[in-house]
């Protein structure tokens, strides 16, 4: 592949381990990992890449299970060139696709922009927030997104408005293989001290209720209509349940944790067992919120597309 892309100015790595890049610290390697230098580099790469080669974006890897057989094709990771955040006007921020929720919310605070404090609580990047309609503590990306710049699988750069993304709960209609490289978020005027106080409240609430110091993947299952996923998991008797090195968190039952030596197969199997027990105990079908990407260790001929 390197011979086919002599003009690539970013970093292209073959057989790149992904476990160090995801929160669960498990899973296989990417066939290719591409870290573009800038948007032009990303566009040229995707334009020249064989259309049959799968492409997926990787942010902070906080809501992702990378299966043990690894990921075919190209994984795109947006680094520092895509992590800038700047004020556009009194209530709007221009955010790079690789910028973290902490950076976005802190920049908003510094500029007296309220309404984006909830991003402080989501361990991910702007690209992932936009793709998944990230949300917490009463806020969702659909409430603050003006528009976003996206590099399509063809290499074309387009701007999509909020309405173009077809947002529903933890879901968008962003095209497969598309990479979010920037987004504009709009809040309201606010006092920096009050914004900081709200961020502190959110941070303290997360620390008290979630296993933040464990190898985890964030919220495992979507909240079904009229229910809280953690309560359904708890009522099904799954608190502390283990398969291999994977465990349902004792602290928050909608979190799975890697206790040390879990394989991704352990983690995914535990999630499926939880879904089975919840189905039997309550009749509710839990849907995965965590993205599962790549191929199992024993099934190298299948591929599930992933997310940013």
Short mmCIF file of C-alpha atoms in Angstrom, two decimals:
data_model
loop_
_atom_site.label_atom_id
_atom_site.label_comp_id
_atom_site.label_asym_id
_atom_site.label_seq_id
_atom_site.Cartn_x
_atom_site.Cartn_y
_atom_site.Cartn_z
CA UNK A 1 0.00 0.00 0.00
CA UNK A 2 2.83 2.41 0.77
CA UNK A 3 4.00 2.16 -2.82
CA UNK A 4 0.55 3.26 -3.96
CA UNK A 5 0.61 6.43 -1.81
CA UNK A 6 3.99 8.12 -2.25
CA UNK A 7 2.47 11.56 -1.64
CA UNK A 8 1.05 10.77 1.80
CA UNK A 9 2.65 13.18 4.25
CA UNK A 10 1.08 11.74 7.39
CA UNK A 11 2.02 8.49 9.12
CA UNK A 12 0.98 5.15 7.61
CA UNK A 13 1.67 2.07 9.74
CA UNK A 14 1.12 -1.56 8.76
CA UNK A 15 -0.21 -4.12 11.26
CA UNK A 16 -0.63 -1.45 13.96
CA UNK A 17 -1.73 -2.71 17.40
CA UNK A 18 -5.00 -1.07 18.43
CA UNK A 19 -5.23 -2.31 22.03
CA UNK A 20 -3.03 0.53 23.34
CA UNK A 21 -5.32 3.06 21.61
CA UNK A 22 -8.63 1.91 23.11
CA UNK A 23 -9.86 2.13 26.68
CA UNK A 24 -10.47 -1.61 27.09
CA UNK A 25 -6.78 -2.29 26.23
CA UNK A 26 -7.74 -5.40 24.30
CA UNK A 27 -8.13 -6.52 20.71
CA UNK A 28 -6.10 -7.05 17.57
CA UNK A 29 -4.25 -4.86 15.10
CA UNK A 30 -5.31 -2.60 12.25
CA UNK A 31 -4.18 -3.82 8.85
CA UNK A 32 -3.19 -0.18 8.28
CA UNK A 33 -3.29 2.80 10.62
CA UNK A 34 -3.26 6.22 8.93
CA UNK A 35 -2.64 9.43 10.86
CA UNK A 36 -3.06 12.25 8.33
CA UNK A 37 -1.03 15.45 8.48
CA UNK A 38 -4.00 17.62 7.56
CA UNK A 39 -7.31 17.60 5.70
CA UNK A 40 -5.65 17.73 2.27
CA UNK A 41 -3.57 14.68 3.18
CA UNK A 42 -6.67 12.78 4.28
CA UNK A 43 -8.59 13.75 1.14
CA UNK A 44 -5.79 12.66 -1.19
CA UNK A 45 -5.37 9.38 0.66
CA UNK A 46 -9.03 8.43 0.51
CA UNK A 47 -9.39 9.60 -3.09
CA UNK A 48 -6.55 7.35 -4.22
CA UNK A 49 -7.44 4.38 -2.02
CA UNK A 50 -9.10 1.40 -3.70
CA UNK A 51 -12.85 1.86 -3.04
CA UNK A 52 -13.03 -1.78 -1.94
CA UNK A 53 -10.77 -1.14 1.06
CA UNK A 54 -12.79 -0.58 4.26
CA UNK A 55 -12.13 2.63 6.20
CA UNK A 56 -13.09 3.46 9.77
CA UNK A 57 -12.24 6.35 12.08
CA UNK A 58 -10.83 5.98 15.57
CA UNK A 59 -11.09 8.71 18.19
CA UNK A 60 -10.06 8.13 21.79
CA UNK A 61 -11.31 4.55 21.61
CA UNK A 62 -13.52 5.02 24.65
CA UNK A 63 -16.70 3.37 23.34
CA UNK A 64 -15.20 0.59 21.29
CA UNK A 65 -14.47 -3.12 21.39
CA UNK A 66 -11.80 -4.00 18.85
CA UNK A 67 -12.21 -7.71 18.21
CA UNK A 68 -9.22 -9.98 18.68
CA UNK A 69 -8.76 -10.71 14.97
CA UNK A 70 -8.13 -7.03 14.29
CA UNK A 71 -9.53 -4.62 11.72
CA UNK A 72 -9.18 -5.08 7.98
CA UNK A 73 -8.48 -2.12 5.74
CA UNK A 74 -7.54 1.31 7.08
CA UNK A 75 -8.15 2.83 10.49
CA UNK A 76 -7.87 6.64 10.40
CA UNK A 77 -6.80 8.40 13.58
CA UNK A 78 -6.94 12.19 13.74
CA UNK A 79 -4.06 13.60 15.77
CA UNK A 80 -2.95 17.03 17.00
CA UNK A 81 -3.54 18.87 13.68
CA UNK A 82 -7.24 18.07 14.11
CA UNK A 83 -7.47 18.88 17.83
CA UNK A 84 -7.81 22.67 17.78
CA UNK A 85 -10.77 24.61 19.18
CA UNK A 86 -11.41 28.30 18.44
CA UNK A 87 -14.22 30.78 19.05
CA UNK A 88 -16.18 31.82 15.95
CA UNK A 89 -18.48 34.34 17.61
CA UNK A 90 -19.97 35.08 21.04
CA UNK A 91 -21.65 31.67 21.32
CA UNK A 92 -20.05 29.42 18.67
CA UNK A 93 -16.92 27.25 18.66
CA UNK A 94 -15.11 25.74 15.66
CA UNK A 95 -13.80 22.37 16.82
CA UNK A 96 -11.42 19.96 15.11
CA UNK A 97 -12.60 16.38 14.74
CA UNK A 98 -9.82 15.16 17.00
CA UNK A 99 -10.51 17.61 19.85
CA UNK A 100 -11.51 16.08 23.19
CA UNK A 101 -14.67 16.87 25.10
CA UNK A 102 -12.59 18.32 27.91
CA UNK A 103 -10.85 20.75 25.53
CA UNK A 104 -14.13 21.83 23.92
CA UNK A 105 -15.90 22.43 27.22
CA UNK A 106 -12.90 24.23 28.74
CA UNK A 107 -12.57 26.52 25.72
CA UNK A 108 -16.29 27.25 25.94
CA UNK A 109 -15.89 28.16 29.60
CA UNK A 110 -12.96 30.46 28.87
CA UNK A 111 -15.07 32.27 26.27
CA UNK A 112 -18.21 32.52 28.39
CA UNK A 113 -20.18 29.99 26.33
CA UNK A 114 -22.58 27.75 28.27
CA UNK A 115 -24.57 24.76 27.07
CA UNK A 116 -21.68 22.50 26.16
CA UNK A 117 -20.64 21.55 29.71
CA UNK A 118 -21.97 18.01 29.20
CA UNK A 119 -19.13 17.30 26.74
CA UNK A 120 -16.82 17.41 29.77
CA UNK A 121 -18.31 14.10 30.83
CA UNK A 122 -17.94 12.19 27.55
CA UNK A 123 -14.55 10.52 27.03
CA UNK A 124 -14.17 10.97 23.30
CA UNK A 125 -13.47 13.31 20.41
CA UNK A 126 -15.64 15.69 18.40
CA UNK A 127 -15.74 13.25 15.48
CA UNK A 128 -17.18 10.53 17.68
CA UNK A 129 -19.62 12.91 19.37
CA UNK A 130 -20.99 14.02 15.99
CA UNK A 131 -21.27 10.48 14.62
CA UNK A 132 -22.93 9.02 17.70
CA UNK A 133 -24.99 12.03 18.83
CA UNK A 134 -23.02 11.86 22.04
CA UNK A 135 -24.84 12.95 25.15
CA UNK A 136 -24.91 12.95 28.94
CA UNK A 137 -26.32 14.93 31.86
CA UNK A 138 -29.26 16.25 29.87
CA UNK A 139 -27.38 17.41 26.77
CA UNK A 140 -26.90 15.89 23.32
CA UNK A 141 -24.82 16.92 20.32
CA UNK A 142 -27.98 17.42 18.25
CA UNK A 143 -28.83 20.29 20.64
CA UNK A 144 -25.60 22.22 19.95
CA UNK A 145 -24.37 21.19 16.49
CA UNK A 146 -24.61 23.84 13.77
CA UNK A 147 -22.83 21.88 11.04
CA UNK A 148 -19.78 19.70 10.44
CA UNK A 149 -17.08 19.20 7.83
CA UNK A 150 -16.81 15.62 6.63
CA UNK A 151 -14.37 13.88 4.30
CA UNK A 152 -16.36 11.22 2.47
CA UNK A 153 -14.95 7.82 1.56
CA UNK A 154 -14.40 9.21 -1.96
CA UNK A 155 -12.11 11.93 -0.57
CA UNK A 156 -14.65 14.69 -1.17
CA UNK A 157 -14.92 17.36 1.55
CA UNK A 158 -18.52 18.35 2.33
CA UNK A 159 -20.30 20.39 4.99
CA UNK A 160 -23.38 18.78 6.52
CA UNK A 161 -25.93 20.68 8.60
CA UNK A 162 -27.54 19.34 11.76
CA UNK A 163 -30.67 18.33 9.83
CA UNK A 164 -28.59 16.33 7.31
CA UNK A 165 -27.45 13.89 10.00
CA UNK A 166 -30.85 12.42 10.85
CA UNK A 167 -30.11 12.35 14.55
CA UNK A 168 -31.82 9.90 16.89
CA UNK A 169 -30.71 8.55 20.26
CA UNK A 170 -26.97 7.74 20.01
CA UNK A 171 -27.20 7.50 16.22
CA UNK A 172 -26.67 9.55 13.08
CA UNK A 173 -26.99 8.87 9.38
CA UNK A 174 -23.42 9.90 8.66
CA UNK A 175 -22.27 7.98 5.57
CA UNK A 176 -20.20 4.85 6.15
CA UNK A 177 -16.47 5.48 5.83
CA UNK A 178 -16.90 9.23 6.28
CA UNK A 179 -14.53 11.06 8.63
CA UNK A 180 -15.69 14.09 10.64
CA UNK A 181 -12.79 16.58 10.51
CA UNK A 182 -14.47 19.61 12.14
CA UNK A 183 -17.74 20.78 13.70
CA UNK A 184 -19.34 24.00 14.86
CA UNK A 185 -21.05 23.92 18.26
CA UNK A 186 -23.34 26.73 19.45
CA UNK A 187 -24.20 27.43 23.07
CA UNK A 188 -25.51 30.45 24.96
CA UNK A 189 -23.83 33.33 26.79
CA UNK A 190 -22.77 32.35 30.29
CA UNK A 191 -20.55 33.28 33.20
CA UNK A 192 -17.25 31.35 33.28
CA UNK A 193 -17.55 30.76 37.03
CA UNK A 194 -21.03 29.26 36.68
CA UNK A 195 -19.89 27.14 33.71
CA UNK A 196 -16.93 25.85 35.74
CA UNK A 197 -19.23 25.03 38.65
CA UNK A 198 -21.45 22.95 36.36
CA UNK A 199 -18.40 21.15 34.92
CA UNK A 200 -17.20 20.42 38.47
CA UNK A 201 -20.63 19.04 39.38
CA UNK A 202 -20.62 16.77 36.35
CA UNK A 203 -17.07 15.62 37.03
CA UNK A 204 -17.84 14.81 40.67
CA UNK A 205 -20.99 12.93 39.69
CA UNK A 206 -19.05 10.80 37.19
CA UNK A 207 -16.30 10.08 39.68
CA UNK A 208 -18.81 8.97 42.29
CA UNK A 209 -20.89 6.74 40.04
CA UNK A 210 -18.65 5.36 37.28
CA UNK A 211 -15.55 3.09 37.29
CA UNK A 212 -13.34 5.74 35.71
CA UNK A 213 -10.08 4.22 36.95
CA UNK A 214 -10.74 0.84 35.32
CA UNK A 215 -10.17 -0.39 31.78
CA UNK A 216 -13.67 0.15 30.52
CA UNK A 217 -15.58 1.32 27.47
CA UNK A 218 -18.13 3.73 28.88
CA UNK A 219 -21.86 3.03 28.79
CA UNK A 220 -22.33 -0.44 27.32
CA UNK A 221 -26.02 -0.41 26.41
CA UNK A 222 -28.43 2.26 25.24
CA UNK A 223 -31.20 3.21 27.66
CA UNK A 224 -34.37 1.56 26.31
CA UNK A 225 -37.48 3.71 26.07
CA UNK A 226 -38.87 4.13 29.57
CA UNK A 227 -35.98 2.30 31.27
CA UNK A 228 -32.46 2.81 32.55
CA UNK A 229 -30.08 0.15 31.24
CA UNK A 230 -28.14 -0.13 34.51
CA UNK A 231 -31.30 -0.88 36.48
CA UNK A 232 -32.33 -3.64 34.07
CA UNK A 233 -28.84 -5.17 34.29
CA UNK A 234 -28.87 -4.96 38.08
CA UNK A 235 -32.35 -6.50 38.39
CA UNK A 236 -31.22 -9.37 36.15
CA UNK A 237 -28.58 -10.21 38.77
CA UNK A 238 -25.59 -9.25 36.63
CA UNK A 239 -23.72 -6.95 39.03
CA UNK A 240 -20.17 -8.35 39.29
CA UNK A 241 -20.83 -11.09 36.70
CA UNK A 242 -17.60 -12.31 35.06
CA UNK A 243 -16.55 -14.14 31.91
CA UNK A 244 -12.81 -14.67 31.70
CA UNK A 245 -11.12 -11.39 32.53
CA UNK A 246 -14.26 -9.33 31.79
CA UNK A 247 -16.61 -8.19 34.54
CA UNK A 248 -19.81 -6.19 34.95
CA UNK A 249 -18.77 -3.26 37.12
CA UNK A 250 -19.86 -3.41 40.75
CA UNK A 251 -19.92 0.40 40.80
CA UNK A 252 -22.10 0.97 37.70
CA UNK A 253 -23.77 -2.02 36.07
CA UNK A 254 -23.94 -0.45 32.60
CA UNK A 255 -20.14 -0.55 32.46
CA UNK A 256 -18.05 -3.59 31.56
CA UNK A 257 -14.45 -3.66 32.75
CA UNK A 258 -11.27 -5.50 31.81
CA UNK A 259 -9.96 -6.76 35.15
CA UNK A 260 -6.51 -7.35 33.69
CA UNK A 261 -6.25 -10.07 31.07
CA UNK A 262 -9.59 -9.97 29.29
CA UNK A 263 -9.74 -10.65 25.58
CA UNK A 264 -12.20 -8.71 23.48
CA UNK A 265 -14.04 -12.03 23.04
CA UNK A 266 -14.49 -12.17 26.84
CA UNK A 267 -15.87 -8.62 26.92
CA UNK A 268 -18.27 -9.13 24.02
CA UNK A 269 -19.43 -12.51 25.35
CA UNK A 270 -20.13 -10.94 28.73
CA UNK A 271 -22.18 -8.23 27.08
CA UNK A 272 -24.20 -10.81 25.17
CA UNK A 273 -24.78 -12.81 28.36
CA UNK A 274 -26.03 -9.68 30.10
CA UNK A 275 -28.38 -9.02 27.17
CA UNK A 276 -29.68 -12.61 27.43
CA UNK A 277 -30.32 -12.36 31.18
CA UNK A 278 -32.04 -9.00 30.87
CA UNK A 279 -34.24 -10.37 28.07
CA UNK A 280 -35.23 -13.32 30.25
CA UNK A 281 -35.87 -11.30 33.39
CA UNK A 282 -37.63 -8.25 31.97
CA UNK A 283 -38.45 -8.96 28.33
CA UNK A 284 -36.45 -5.91 27.28
CA UNK A 285 -33.94 -6.22 24.43
CA UNK A 286 -30.85 -4.17 25.28
CA UNK A 287 -29.04 -2.58 22.34
CA UNK A 288 -25.27 -2.14 22.34
CA UNK A 289 -24.10 1.44 22.67
CA UNK A 290 -20.43 0.45 22.52
CA UNK A 291 -19.20 -0.07 18.96
CA UNK A 292 -17.84 -3.53 18.13
CA UNK A 293 -15.43 -3.48 15.22
CA UNK A 294 -13.18 -5.86 13.36
CA UNK A 295 -13.15 -9.64 13.24
CA UNK A 296 -13.11 -12.30 15.95
CA UNK A 297 -9.80 -14.14 16.31
CA UNK A 298 -11.26 -17.20 14.57
CA UNK A 299 -13.16 -15.42 11.79
CA UNK A 300 -10.86 -13.40 9.56
CA UNK A 301 -13.23 -13.29 6.60
CA UNK A 302 -15.90 -11.04 8.09
CA UNK A 303 -15.81 -7.38 8.92
CA UNK A 304 -18.07 -5.05 10.85
CA UNK A 305 -17.66 -1.39 10.07
CA UNK A 306 -16.81 0.89 12.92
CA UNK A 307 -17.13 4.41 14.18
CA UNK A 308 -15.24 7.49 15.08
#
